[in-house]
CSV table of N, CA, C and O in Angstrom, one decimal:
chain,number,residue,atom,x,y,z
A,129,MET,N,-86.5,-72.5,98.0
A,129,MET,CA,-86.7,-72.9,99.1
A,129,MET,C,-86.7,-72.4,100.4
A,129,MET,O,-86.1,-71.2,100.4
A,130,VAL,N,-87.7,-72.5,101.3
A,130,VAL,CA,-87.9,-71.9,102.5
A,130,VAL,C,-87.6,-72.8,103.7
A,130,VAL,O,-88.0,-73.7,103.6
A,131,GLN,N,-86.9,-71.9,104.4
A,131,GLN,CA,-86.3,-72.6,105.8
A,131,GLN,C,-87.2,-72.1,106.6
A,131,GLN,O,-87.9,-70.9,106.9
A,132,ALA,N,-87.7,-73.1,107.5
A,132,ALA,CA,-88.7,-72.9,108.5
A,132,ALA,C,-87.7,-72.2,110.1
A,132,ALA,O,-86.4,-72.7,110.1
A,133,LYS,N,-88.2,-71.2,110.5
A,133,LYS,CA,-87.6,-70.6,111.5
A,133,LYS,C,-87.8,-71.4,112.9
A,133,LYS,O,-88.9,-72.0,113.0
A,134,GLU,N,-86.7,-71.5,113.4
A,134,GLU,CA,-87.0,-72.1,114.7
A,134,GLU,C,-87.8,-71.4,115.6
A,134,GLU,O,-87.3,-70.2,116.0
A,135,ASN,N,-88.7,-72.0,116.3
A,135,ASN,CA,-89.5,-71.0,117.3
A,135,ASN,C,-88.8,-71.6,118.6
A,135,ASN,O,-89.2,-72.3,119.2
A,136,LYS,N,-88.1,-70.3,119.1
A,136,LYS,CA,-87.7,-70.5,120.4
A,136,LYS,C,-88.0,-69.5,121.3
A,136,LYS,O,-88.4,-68.2,121.1
A,137,LYS,N,-88.6,-69.9,122.4
A,137,LYS,CA,-89.2,-69.0,123.4
A,137,LYS,C,-88.4,-68.2,124.1
A,137,LYS,O,-86.8,-68.6,124.3
A,138,SER,N,-88.3,-67.0,124.1
A,138,SER,CA,-87.3,-66.2,124.8
A,138,SER,C,-87.1,-66.4,126.4
A,138,SER,O,-88.1,-66.5,126.7
A,139,GLU,N,-85.8,-66.6,126.7
A,139,GLU,CA,-85.8,-66.8,128.1
A,139,GLU,C,-85.6,-65.5,128.6
A,139,GLU,O,-85.1,-64.7,128.8
A,140,VAL,N,-86.6,-65.5,129.7
A,140,VAL,CA,-86.7,-64.4,130.8
A,140,VAL,C,-86.2,-64.8,131.9
A,140,VAL,O,-86.7,-65.9,132.6
A,141,ALA,N,-85.1,-63.9,132.6
A,141,ALA,CA,-84.6,-64.5,133.7
A,141,ALA,C,-85.8,-63.9,134.6
A,141,ALA,O,-86.1,-62.8,134.8
A,142,THR,N,-86.1,-64.8,136.0
A,142,THR,CA,-87.1,-64.4,137.0
A,142,THR,C,-86.1,-64.5,138.1
A,142,THR,O,-85.4,-65.1,138.6
A,143,VAL,N,-86.3,-63.0,138.5
A,143,VAL,CA,-85.8,-62.8,140.0
A,143,VAL,C,-86.5,-62.8,141.2
A,143,VAL,O,-87.6,-62.2,141.1
A,144,PRO,N,-86.2,-63.6,141.9
A,144,PRO,CA,-87.2,-63.5,143.1
A,144,PRO,C,-87.3,-62.3,143.7
A,144,PRO,O,-86.6,-61.7,144.0
A,145,PHE,N,-88.9,-61.8,144.1
A,145,PHE,CA,-89.0,-60.6,144.6
A,145,PHE,C,-89.3,-60.9,146.0
A,145,PHE,O,-90.2,-61.5,146.3
A,146,SER,N,-88.8,-59.8,146.7
A,146,SER,CA,-88.7,-60.3,148.0
A,146,SER,C,-88.5,-58.6,148.9
A,146,SER,O,-87.7,-57.9,148.6
A,147,VAL,N,-89.7,-58.5,149.5
A,147,VAL,CA,-89.6,-57.1,150.1
A,147,VAL,C,-90.3,-57.2,151.5
A,147,VAL,O,-91.4,-57.8,151.5
A,148,ALA,N,-89.5,-57.0,152.6
A,148,ALA,CA,-89.9,-57.2,154.0
A,148,ALA,C,-90.3,-55.9,154.5
A,148,ALA,O,-89.7,-55.3,154.5
A,149,HIS,N,-91.5,-56.2,154.6
A,149,HIS,CA,-92.6,-54.7,155.3
A,149,HIS,C,-93.7,-55.2,156.2
A,149,HIS,O,-94.2,-56.5,155.9
A,150,THR,N,-94.1,-54.5,157.0
A,150,THR,CA,-95.1,-54.9,158.1
A,150,THR,C,-96.0,-53.4,157.9
A,150,THR,O,-95.7,-52.4,157.5
A,151,GLY,N,-97.3,-53.7,158.7
A,151,GLY,CA,-98.2,-52.5,158.6
A,151,GLY,C,-98.8,-52.2,157.7
A,151,GLY,O,-99.2,-51.2,157.6
A,152,VAL,N,-99.1,-53.0,156.7
A,152,VAL,CA,-99.6,-52.5,155.5
A,152,VAL,C,-101.0,-52.4,155.5
A,152,VAL,O,-101.8,-53.1,156.1
A,153,ALA,N,-101.5,-51.2,155.1
A,153,ALA,CA,-102.8,-50.7,155.1
A,153,ALA,C,-103.7,-50.6,156.6
A,153,ALA,O,-104.9,-51.3,156.8
A,154,ALA,N,-102.9,-50.1,157.5
A,154,ALA,CA,-103.3,-50.4,158.8
A,154,ALA,C,-103.8,-48.7,159.0
A,154,ALA,O,-102.9,-48.0,158.9
A,155,THR,N,-105.1,-48.6,159.1
A,155,THR,CA,-105.7,-47.2,159.2
A,155,THR,C,-105.7,-46.9,160.7
A,155,THR,O,-106.4,-47.7,161.1
A,156,GLU,N,-105.3,-45.5,161.1
A,156,GLU,CA,-105.7,-45.0,162.3
A,156,GLU,C,-106.5,-43.6,162.4
A,156,GLU,O,-106.1,-42.9,161.5
A,157,MET,N,-107.6,-43.6,163.2
A,157,MET,CA,-108.4,-42.4,163.0
A,157,MET,C,-107.8,-41.2,164.2
A,157,MET,O,-107.1,-41.7,165.2
A,158,ARG,N,-107.8,-40.3,163.8
A,158,ARG,CA,-107.1,-39.1,164.8
A,158,ARG,C,-108.3,-37.9,164.8
A,158,ARG,O,-109.2,-38.1,163.8
A,159,PRO,N,-108.2,-37.1,165.5
A,159,PRO,CA,-109.2,-36.1,165.8
A,159,PRO,C,-109.4,-35.1,164.7
A,159,PRO,O,-110.4,-34.5,164.3
A,160,TRP,N,-108.3,-35.1,163.9
A,160,TRP,CA,-108.2,-34.3,162.8
A,160,TRP,C,-108.8,-34.9,161.5
A,160,TRP,O,-108.3,-34.3,160.3
A,161,GLY,N,-108.5,-36.1,161.2
A,161,GLY,CA,-108.5,-36.9,160.0
A,161,GLY,C,-108.2,-38.6,160.4
A,161,GLY,O,-108.6,-39.1,161.4
A,162,SER,N,-107.5,-38.9,159.6
A,162,SER,CA,-106.8,-40.4,159.6
A,162,SER,C,-105.7,-40.3,158.8
A,162,SER,O,-105.4,-39.5,158.4
A,163,PHE,N,-104.7,-41.6,159.2
A,163,PHE,CA,-103.6,-41.9,158.3
A,163,PHE,C,-103.7,-43.4,158.3
A,163,PHE,O,-104.2,-44.2,159.1
A,164,THR,N,-103.1,-43.9,157.0
A,164,THR,CA,-103.2,-45.3,156.8
A,164,THR,C,-101.7,-45.5,156.5
A,164,THR,O,-101.0,-44.7,155.8
A,165,THR,N,-101.3,-46.6,157.3
A,165,THR,CA,-99.4,-46.9,156.9
A,165,THR,C,-99.8,-47.8,155.8
A,165,THR,O,-100.4,-49.0,155.7
A,166,LEU,N,-98.9,-47.3,154.5
A,166,LEU,CA,-99.1,-48.1,153.3
A,166,LEU,C,-98.2,-49.1,153.4
A,166,LEU,O,-98.3,-50.3,152.6
A,167,GLU,N,-97.0,-48.8,153.6
A,167,GLU,CA,-95.8,-49.7,153.7
A,167,GLU,C,-94.7,-49.1,154.9
A,167,GLU,O,-94.7,-48.2,154.9
A,168,GLU,N,-93.9,-50.3,155.3
A,168,GLU,CA,-93.0,-49.6,156.3
A,168,GLU,C,-91.9,-50.9,156.1
A,168,GLU,O,-92.2,-52.2,155.8
A,169,GLY,N,-90.6,-50.4,156.2
A,169,GLY,CA,-89.5,-51.4,156.0
A,169,GLY,C,-88.2,-50.8,156.7
A,169,GLY,O,-88.5,-49.5,157.5
A,170,PRO,N,-87.0,-51.2,156.9
A,170,PRO,CA,-86.1,-50.8,157.8
A,170,PRO,C,-85.8,-49.3,157.3
A,170,PRO,O,-85.4,-49.0,156.2
A,171,GLY,N,-85.8,-48.3,158.1
A,171,GLY,CA,-85.7,-46.9,158.0
A,171,GLY,C,-86.4,-46.0,157.1
A,171,GLY,O,-86.4,-44.9,157.1
A,172,TYR,N,-87.6,-46.7,156.7
A,172,TYR,CA,-88.7,-45.9,156.1
A,172,TYR,C,-90.0,-46.4,156.4
A,172,TYR,O,-90.3,-47.4,156.8
A,173,LYS,N,-90.9,-45.5,156.3
A,173,LYS,CA,-92.4,-45.8,156.2
A,173,LYS,C,-93.1,-44.7,155.4
A,173,LYS,O,-92.7,-43.5,155.4
A,174,ILE,N,-94.4,-45.4,154.9
A,174,ILE,CA,-94.9,-44.4,154.1
A,174,ILE,C,-96.3,-44.5,154.6
A,174,ILE,O,-96.9,-45.8,154.4
A,175,LYS,N,-96.8,-43.4,154.7
A,175,LYS,CA,-98.4,-43.1,155.1
A,175,LYS,C,-99.2,-42.5,154.0
A,175,LYS,O,-98.7,-41.3,153.4
A,176,ARG,N,-100.5,-42.6,153.9
A,176,ARG,CA,-101.3,-41.6,153.4
A,176,ARG,C,-102.1,-40.9,154.4
A,176,ARG,O,-102.7,-41.7,155.0
A,177,ILE,N,-102.1,-39.8,154.3
A,177,ILE,CA,-102.6,-38.8,155.5
A,177,ILE,C,-103.8,-38.0,154.9
A,177,ILE,O,-103.8,-37.4,154.0
A,178,GLU,N,-105.2,-38.0,155.8
A,178,GLU,CA,-106.3,-37.4,155.2
A,178,GLU,C,-106.6,-36.3,156.4
A,178,GLU,O,-106.9,-36.6,157.7
A,179,VAL,N,-106.5,-35.2,156.0
A,179,VAL,CA,-107.0,-33.9,157.0
A,179,VAL,C,-108.3,-33.3,156.6
A,179,VAL,O,-108.4,-32.7,155.6
A,180,ASN,N,-109.1,-33.4,157.5
A,180,ASN,CA,-110.6,-32.8,157.2
A,180,ASN,C,-110.4,-31.5,157.2
A,180,ASN,O,-109.6,-30.7,157.7
A,181,PRO,N,-111.4,-30.9,156.2
A,181,PRO,CA,-111.5,-29.2,156.5
A,181,PRO,C,-111.5,-28.5,157.6
A,181,PRO,O,-112.2,-29.2,158.6
A,182,GLY,N,-110.5,-27.4,157.5
A,182,GLY,CA,-110.6,-26.7,159.0
A,182,GLY,C,-109.8,-27.3,160.2
A,182,GLY,O,-109.8,-26.6,161.0
A,183,HIS,N,-109.2,-28.6,159.8
A,183,HIS,CA,-108.3,-29.3,160.9
A,183,HIS,C,-107.0,-29.3,160.7
A,183,HIS,O,-106.4,-28.6,159.7
A,184,ARG,N,-106.1,-29.0,162.0
A,184,ARG,CA,-104.6,-29.2,161.8
A,184,ARG,C,-104.2,-30.2,162.7
A,184,ARG,O,-105.1,-30.7,163.8
A,185,LEU,N,-102.8,-30.6,162.5
A,185,LEU,CA,-102.3,-31.6,163.5
A,185,LEU,C,-101.6,-30.7,164.5
A,185,LEU,O,-101.5,-29.5,164.3
A,186,SER,N,-101.0,-31.3,165.3
A,186,SER,CA,-100.2,-30.5,166.4
A,186,SER,C,-98.9,-30.0,166.1
A,186,SER,O,-98.3,-30.4,165.0
A,187,LEU,N,-98.3,-28.9,166.2
A,187,LEU,CA,-97.2,-28.2,166.1
A,187,LEU,C,-96.2,-29.6,166.7
A,187,LEU,O,-96.5,-29.2,168.2
A,188,GLN,N,-95.5,-30.0,166.2
A,188,GLN,CA,-94.6,-30.9,166.9
A,188,GLN,C,-93.3,-31.2,166.3
A,188,GLN,O,-92.9,-30.5,165.2
A,189,MET,N,-92.5,-31.9,166.6
A,189,MET,CA,-91.4,-32.3,165.9
A,189,MET,C,-90.9,-34.1,166.4
A,189,MET,O,-91.4,-34.3,167.6
A,190,HIS,N,-90.0,-34.2,165.7
A,190,HIS,CA,-89.3,-35.5,165.7
A,190,HIS,C,-87.8,-35.9,166.3
A,190,HIS,O,-87.1,-35.0,165.3
A,191,HIS,N,-87.2,-36.4,167.0
A,191,HIS,CA,-85.9,-36.5,167.2
A,191,HIS,C,-85.6,-37.6,166.1
A,191,HIS,O,-84.1,-37.4,166.0
A,192,HIS,N,-86.2,-38.6,165.7
A,192,HIS,CA,-85.7,-39.5,165.0
A,192,HIS,C,-85.8,-39.8,163.7
A,192,HIS,O,-85.5,-40.6,163.0
A,193,ARG,N,-86.7,-38.7,163.1
A,193,ARG,CA,-87.0,-39.3,161.8
A,193,ARG,C,-87.2,-37.6,160.9
A,193,ARG,O,-87.5,-36.8,161.5
A,194,SER,N,-87.1,-37.7,159.6
A,194,SER,CA,-87.7,-36.6,158.8
A,194,SER,C,-88.4,-37.0,158.0
A,194,SER,O,-88.9,-38.3,157.9
A,195,GLU,N,-89.2,-36.3,157.4
A,195,GLU,CA,-90.5,-36.4,156.6
A,195,GLU,C,-90.4,-35.6,155.2
A,195,GLU,O,-90.0,-34.6,155.0
A,196,HIS,N,-91.1,-36.5,154.3
A,196,HIS,CA,-91.3,-35.8,153.1
A,196,HIS,C,-92.8,-35.9,152.8
A,196,HIS,O,-93.4,-37.0,153.2
A,197,TRP,N,-93.3,-34.8,152.3
A,197,TRP,CA,-95.0,-34.6,152.4
A,197,TRP,C,-95.1,-34.3,150.7
A,197,TRP,O,-94.8,-33.3,150.1
A,198,ILE,N,-96.2,-34.8,150.2
A,198,ILE,CA,-96.6,-34.7,148.7
A,198,ILE,C,-98.3,-34.7,148.9
A,198,ILE,O,-98.9,-35.6,149.1
A,199,VAL,N,-98.6,-33.6,148.1
A,199,VAL,CA,-100.2,-33.5,148.2
A,199,VAL,C,-100.7,-34.0,147.2
A,199,VAL,O,-100.2,-33.8,146.1
A,200,VAL,N,-101.9,-34.8,147.0
A,200,VAL,CA,-102.2,-35.6,146.5
A,200,VAL,C,-103.6,-34.8,146.1
A,200,VAL,O,-104.0,-34.6,144.6
A,201,SER,N,-104.1,-34.3,146.9
A,201,SER,CA,-105.3,-33.6,146.6
A,201,SER,C,-105.7,-32.7,147.9
A,201,SER,O,-105.5,-32.7,149.0
A,202,GLY,N,-106.4,-31.3,147.5
A,202,GLY,CA,-106.9,-30.3,148.6
A,202,GLY,C,-105.7,-29.4,148.6
A,202,GLY,O,-104.7,-29.2,147.8
A,203,THR,N,-105.5,-28.5,149.9
A,203,THR,CA,-104.7,-27.6,150.0
A,203,THR,C,-104.1,-27.6,151.4
A,203,THR,O,-104.7,-28.1,152.3
A,204,ALA,N,-102.6,-27.8,151.4
A,204,ALA,CA,-101.8,-28.0,152.8
A,204,ALA,C,-101.3,-26.4,152.9
A,204,ALA,O,-100.7,-25.9,152.4
A,205,LYS,N,-101.7,-26.4,154.0
A,205,LYS,CA,-100.9,-25.1,154.8
A,205,LYS,C,-99.9,-25.8,155.9
A,205,LYS,O,-100.2,-26.7,156.8
A,206,VAL,N,-98.6,-25.7,155.5
A,206,VAL,CA,-97.2,-26.4,156.0
A,206,VAL,C,-96.9,-25.3,156.8
A,206,VAL,O,-96.1,-24.4,156.0
A,207,THR,N,-96.4,-25.4,158.2
A,207,THR,CA,-95.5,-24.8,159.0
A,207,THR,C,-94.0,-25.6,159.3
A,207,THR,O,-94.4,-26.7,159.4
A,208,CYS,N,-93.2,-25.1,158.8
A,208,CYS,CA,-91.8,-25.9,159.0
A,208,CYS,C,-90.6,-25.0,159.5
A,208,CYS,O,-90.3,-24.2,158.6
A,209,GLY,N,-90.1,-25.0,160.7
A,209,GLY,CA,-89.6,-24.1,161.5
A,209,GLY,C,-90.2,-22.7,161.5
A,209,GLY,O,-91.3,-22.6,162.0
A,210,ASP,N,-89.6,-21.6,160.8
A,210,ASP,CA,-90.4,-20.3,161.1
A,210,ASP,C,-90.8,-20.0,159.6
A,210,ASP,O,-91.2,-18.9,159.5
A,211,LYS,N,-91.2,-20.9,158.7
A,211,LYS,CA,-91.5,-20.8,157.5
A,211,LYS,C,-92.9,-21.2,157.1
A,211,LYS,O,-93.2,-22.3,157.7
A,212,GLU,N,-93.6,-20.6,156.5
A,212,GLU,CA,-95.1,-21.3,156.3
A,212,GLU,C,-95.2,-21.0,154.7
A,212,GLU,O,-94.9,-20.1,154.0
A,213,GLU,N,-96.0,-22.2,154.2
A,213,GLU,CA,-96.4,-22.2,152.6
A,213,GLU,C,-97.4,-23.0,152.4
A,213,GLU,O,-97.9,-23.8,153.4
A,214,ILE,N,-98.3,-22.7,151.3
A,214,ILE,CA,-99.2,-23.2,151.0
A,214,ILE,C,-99.0,-24.1,149.8
A,214,ILE,O,-98.2,-23.7,148.8
A,215,LEU,N,-99.4,-25.4,149.9
A,215,LEU,CA,-99.1,-26.4,148.8
A,215,LEU,C,-100.7,-27.2,148.2
A,215,LEU,O,-101.5,-27.1,148.8
A,216,ALA,N,-100.8,-27.1,147.0
A,216,ALA,CA,-101.6,-27.9,146.2
A,216,ALA,C,-101.3,-28.9,145.6
A,216,ALA,O,-99.9,-29.5,146.0
A,217,ALA,N,-102.2,-29.7,145.0
A,217,ALA,CA,-101.9,-30.8,144.6
A,217,ALA,C,-100.4,-31.2,143.7
A,217,ALA,O,-100.4,-30.2,142.8
A,218,ASN,N,-99.7,-32.1,143.7
A,218,ASN,CA,-98.8,-32.3,143.2
A,218,ASN,C,-97.3,-31.4,143.4
A,218,ASN,O,-96.4,-31.4,143.1
A,219,GLN,N,-97.5,-30.8,144.7
A,219,GLN,CA,-96.6,-30.0,145.4
A,219,GLN,C,-96.2,-30.8,146.5
A,219,GLN,O,-96.6,-31.6,147.0
A,220,SER,N,-94.5,-30.6,146.8
A,220,SER,CA,-94.2,-31.3,148.1
A,220,SER,C,-93.0,-30.3,148.7
A,220,SER,O,-92.8,-29.2,148.3
A,221,THR,N,-92.9,-30.8,150.2
A,221,THR,CA,-92.4,-30.3,151.0
A,221,THR,C,-91.3,-31.2,151.6
A,221,THR,O,-91.6,-32.4,152.1
A,222,TYR,N,-90.3,-30.8,152.5
A,222,TYR,CA,-89.2,-31.8,153.2
A,222,TYR,C,-89.3,-31.2,154.7
A,222,TYR,O,-88.9,-29.8,154.8
A,223,VAL,N,-89.4,-32.1,155.6
A,223,VAL,CA,-89.4,-31.8,157.0
A,223,VAL,C,-88.1,-32.3,157.9
A,223,VAL,O,-88.3,-33.3,157.8
A,224,PRO,N,-87.3,-31.6,157.9
A,224,PRO,CA,-85.9,-32.2,158.6
A,224,PRO,C,-86.1,-32.6,160.1
A,224,PRO,O,-87.2,-32.0,160.8
A,225,GLN,N,-85.4,-33.7,160.5
A,225,GLN,CA,-85.4,-34.1,161.9
A,225,GLN,C,-85.4,-33.1,162.8
A,225,GLN,O,-84.6,-32.1,162.6
A,226,CYS,N,-85.7,-33.0,163.9
A,226,CYS,CA,-85.7,-32.3,164.9
A,226,CYS,C,-86.3,-30.6,164.6
A,226,CYS,O,-85.7,-29.5,165.2
A,227,THR,N,-87.2,-30.5,163.6
A,227,THR,CA,-87.7,-29.3,163.2
A,227,THR,C,-89.0,-29.0,163.5
A,227,THR,O,-89.9,-30.1,163.2
A,228,SER,N,-89.5,-28.1,164.2
A,228,SER,CA,-91.0,-27.9,164.7
A,228,SER,C,-91.6,-27.9,163.3
A,228,SER,O,-91.2,-27.1,162.4
A,229,HIS,N,-93.0,-28.5,163.2
A,229,HIS,CA,-93.7,-28.6,161.9
A,229,HIS,C,-95.4,-28.8,162.3
A,229,HIS,O,-95.6,-29.5,163.2
A,230,ARG,N,-95.9,-28.5,161.3
A,230,ARG,CA,-97.6,-28.5,161.4
A,230,ARG,C,-98.1,-28.6,160.0
A,230,ARG,O,-97.4,-27.8,159.1
A,231,LEU,N,-99.2,-29.4,159.8
A,231,LEU,CA,-99.8,-29.5,158.6
A,231,LEU,C,-101.4,-29.3,159.0
A,231,LEU,O,-102.1,-29.6,160.0
A,232,GLU,N,-101.7,-28.3,157.8
A,232,GLU,CA,-103.1,-27.7,158.1
A,232,GLU,C,-104.1,-27.8,156.8
A,232,GLU,O,-103.4,-27.8,155.9
A,233,ASN,N,-105.5,-28.2,157.2
A,233,ASN,CA,-106.2,-28.1,155.8
A,233,ASN,C,-107.1,-26.8,155.9
A,233,ASN,O,-107.9,-26.6,156.5
A,234,PRO,N,-106.5,-25.9,155.2
A,234,PRO,CA,-107.1,-24.5,155.3
A,234,PRO,C,-108.7,-24.6,154.2
A,234,PRO,O,-109.3,-23.2,154.1
A,235,GLY,N,-108.5,-25.5,153.5
A,235,GLY,CA,-109.6,-25.3,152.6
A,235,GLY,C,-110.9,-26.2,152.9
A,235,GLY,O,-111.1,-26.5,154.0
A,236,VAL,N,-111.7,-26.4,151.8
A,236,VAL,CA,-113.1,-27.1,152.0
A,236,VAL,C,-113.1,-28.4,151.7
A,236,VAL,O,-114.3,-28.9,151.8
A,237,ILE,N,-112.3,-29.0,151.1
A,237,ILE,CA,-112.3,-30.3,150.8
A,237,ILE,C,-111.3,-31.2,151.7
A,237,ILE,O,-110.0,-30.5,152.2
A,238,LYS,N,-111.1,-32.3,151.6
A,238,LYS,CA,-110.3,-33.2,152.4
A,238,LYS,C,-108.9,-32.9,151.7
A,238,LYS,O,-108.9,-33.1,150.3
A,239,LEU,N,-108.1,-32.6,152.5
A,239,LEU,CA,-106.2,-32.8,152.4
A,239,LEU,C,-106.1,-34.4,152.1
A,239,LEU,O,-106.2,-35.0,153.3
A,240,ILE,N,-105.6,-34.9,151.0
A,240,ILE,CA,-104.8,-36.1,151.1
A,240,ILE,C,-103.6,-35.9,150.6
A,240,ILE,O,-103.3,-35.0,149.6
A,241,LEU,N,-102.6,-36.5,151.4
A,241,LEU,CA,-100.7,-36.5,151.0
A,241,LEU,C,-100.7,-37.7,151.4
A,241,LEU,O,-100.8,-38.5,152.2
A,242,ILE,N,-99.3,-37.9,150.8
A,242,ILE,CA,-98.4,-39.0,151.1
A,242,ILE,C,-97.4,-38.5,151.9
A,242,ILE,O,-96.7,-37.3,151.4
A,243,GLU,N,-97.1,-39.1,152.9
A,243,GLU,CA,-96.1,-38.9,153.7
A,243,GLU,C,-94.7,-40.0,153.7
A,243,GLU,O,-95.3,-41.3,153.7
A,244,VAL,N,-93.5,-39.6,153.4
A,244,VAL,CA,-92.5,-40.6,153.4
A,244,VAL,C,-91.8,-40.3,154.6
A,244,VAL,O,-91.2,-39.1,154.6
A,245,GLN,N,-91.6,-41.3,155.8
A,245,GLN,CA,-90.7,-41.1,156.7
A,245,GLN,C,-89.3,-41.6,156.6
A,245,GLN,O,-89.2,-42.8,156.3
A,246,ASN,N,-88.2,-41.0,156.8
A,246,ASN,CA,-87.1,-41.7,156.9
A,246,ASN,C,-86.4,-41.5,158.3
A,246,ASN,O,-86.5,-40.5,159.0
A,247,GLY,N,-85.8,-42.5,158.9
A,247,GLY,CA,-84.8,-42.7,160.3
A,247,GLY,C,-84.8,-44.0,160.8
A,247,GLY,O,-85.3,-44.8,160.3
A,248,GLU,N,-84.1,-43.8,161.8
A,248,GLU,CA,-83.7,-45.0,162.8
A,248,GLU,C,-84.9,-45.6,163.4
A,248,GLU,O,-84.9,-46.7,163.6
A,249,TYR,N,-85.6,-44.6,164.0
A,249,TYR,CA,-86.8,-45.0,164.7
A,249,TYR,C,-88.1,-44.1,164.1
A,249,TYR,O,-88.1,-43.0,163.9
A,250,LEU,N,-89.2,-44.9,163.9
A,250,LEU,CA,-90.4,-44.6,163.2
A,250,LEU,C,-91.6,-44.7,163.9
A,250,LEU,O,-92.7,-44.4,163.6
A,251,GLY,N,-91.5,-44.7,165.3
A,251,GLY,CA,-92.4,-45.1,166.2
A,251,GLY,C,-93.4,-43.9,166.4
A,251,GLY,O,-92.9,-42.7,166.4
A,252,GLU,N,-94.7,-44.2,166.5
A,252,GLU,CA,-95.7,-42.8,166.6
A,252,GLU,C,-95.4,-42.2,168.2
A,252,GLU,O,-96.0,-41.3,168.5
A,253,ASP,N,-94.7,-42.8,168.9
A,253,ASP,CA,-94.3,-42.2,170.3
A,253,ASP,C,-93.1,-41.1,170.1
A,253,ASP,O,-92.6,-40.7,171.0
A,254,ASP,N,-92.7,-41.0,168.9
A,254,ASP,CA,-91.3,-40.0,168.6
A,254,ASP,C,-91.9,-38.7,168.1
A,254,ASP,O,-91.7,-38.1,167.2
A,255,ILE,N,-93.0,-38.1,169.1
A,255,ILE,CA,-93.5,-36.9,168.9
A,255,ILE,C,-93.5,-36.0,170.0
A,255,ILE,O,-93.9,-36.4,171.1
A,256,ILE,N,-92.9,-35.1,169.7
A,256,ILE,CA,-92.8,-33.8,171.1
A,256,ILE,C,-93.9,-32.9,170.6
A,256,ILE,O,-93.7,-32.2,169.2
A,257,ARG,N,-94.9,-32.6,171.1
A,257,ARG,CA,-96.2,-31.5,170.9
A,257,ARG,C,-95.6,-30.4,171.3
A,257,ARG,O,-95.7,-30.3,172.8
A,258,PHE,N,-96.0,-29.1,170.6
A,258,PHE,CA,-95.7,-27.8,171.5
A,258,PHE,C,-96.9,-27.2,171.5
A,258,PHE,O,-97.3,-26.4,172.5
A,259,GLN,N,-97.9,-27.4,170.5
A,259,GLN,CA,-99.3,-26.9,170.6
A,259,GLN,C,-100.2,-27.8,169.8
A,259,GLN,O,-99.8,-28.5,168.9
A,260,ASP,N,-101.5,-28.3,170.7
A,260,ASP,CA,-102.6,-29.2,170.1
A,260,ASP,C,-103.8,-28.4,170.2
A,260,ASP,O,-104.2,-28.4,171.3
A,261,ASP,N,-104.6,-28.8,169.2
A,261,ASP,CA,-106.1,-28.2,169.3
A,261,ASP,C,-106.9,-29.3,170.0
A,261,ASP,O,-107.8,-28.8,170.4
A,262,TYR,N,-106.2,-30.4,170.2
A,262,TYR,CA,-107.0,-31.4,170.9
A,262,TYR,C,-106.6,-32.0,172.2
A,262,TYR,O,-107.0,-33.0,172.8
A,263,ALA,N,-105.7,-31.4,172.9
A,263,ALA,CA,-105.5,-31.3,174.3
A,263,ALA,C,-104.5,-32.5,174.3
A,263,ALA,O,-104.4,-32.9,175.6
A,264,ARG,N,-103.8,-33.1,173.5
A,264,ARG,CA,-103.2,-34.3,173.3
A,264,ARG,C,-101.9,-33.9,173.9
A,264,ARG,O,-101.3,-32.8,173.5
A,265,HIS,N,-101.2,-34.6,174.7
A,265,HIS,CA,-99.7,-34.1,175.4
A,265,HIS,C,-98.7,-35.6,175.1
A,265,HIS,O,-99.0,-36.6,175.1
A,266,LYS,N,-97.6,-35.0,174.7
A,266,LYS,CA,-96.5,-36.0,174.7
A,266,LYS,C,-95.4,-35.2,174.3
A,266,LYS,O,-95.1,-34.3,173.4
C-alpha cells in the first residue's frame, strides 16, 4: 500500500524590505570626467566616478567624511597625505577624514571607480581645495 504524501507548500517568511535612500543615479559632469551618485543613506554615500585619461581631481580634503576607493577599470594614481600609489582594477585604498588626497588617471583609457563615503555630513561643499587644474576654489 502506497501512502500519498501531503503536498505542503513550504512557508517562506517574507520580511518587508525597506531602504531609505535618495539621489539614486544622479550624474554630475566635471571638467575631469563625471560622477554618479548610486545610493545615499544616513552616514554613507556611494558614487561611480569616471576620470578621463590624463585628467585629475583637485588636491583636496574633507572635514566630515572618509572615503574608500575601489578601481573597477583603468589605472588610478592616488595621492593620500604624503604617500602616492598606483592602483589597477580590483585594487582599493582608504582616504581618512581630514587627509589631503588626489585622484589621477595617468592611463590611456577611462578610469572607473566606486567611492564609498562615510561621515556625518556628505555634502559636495565639504571640499577644501589646495591645488586645482581647473581654477576652482573652495
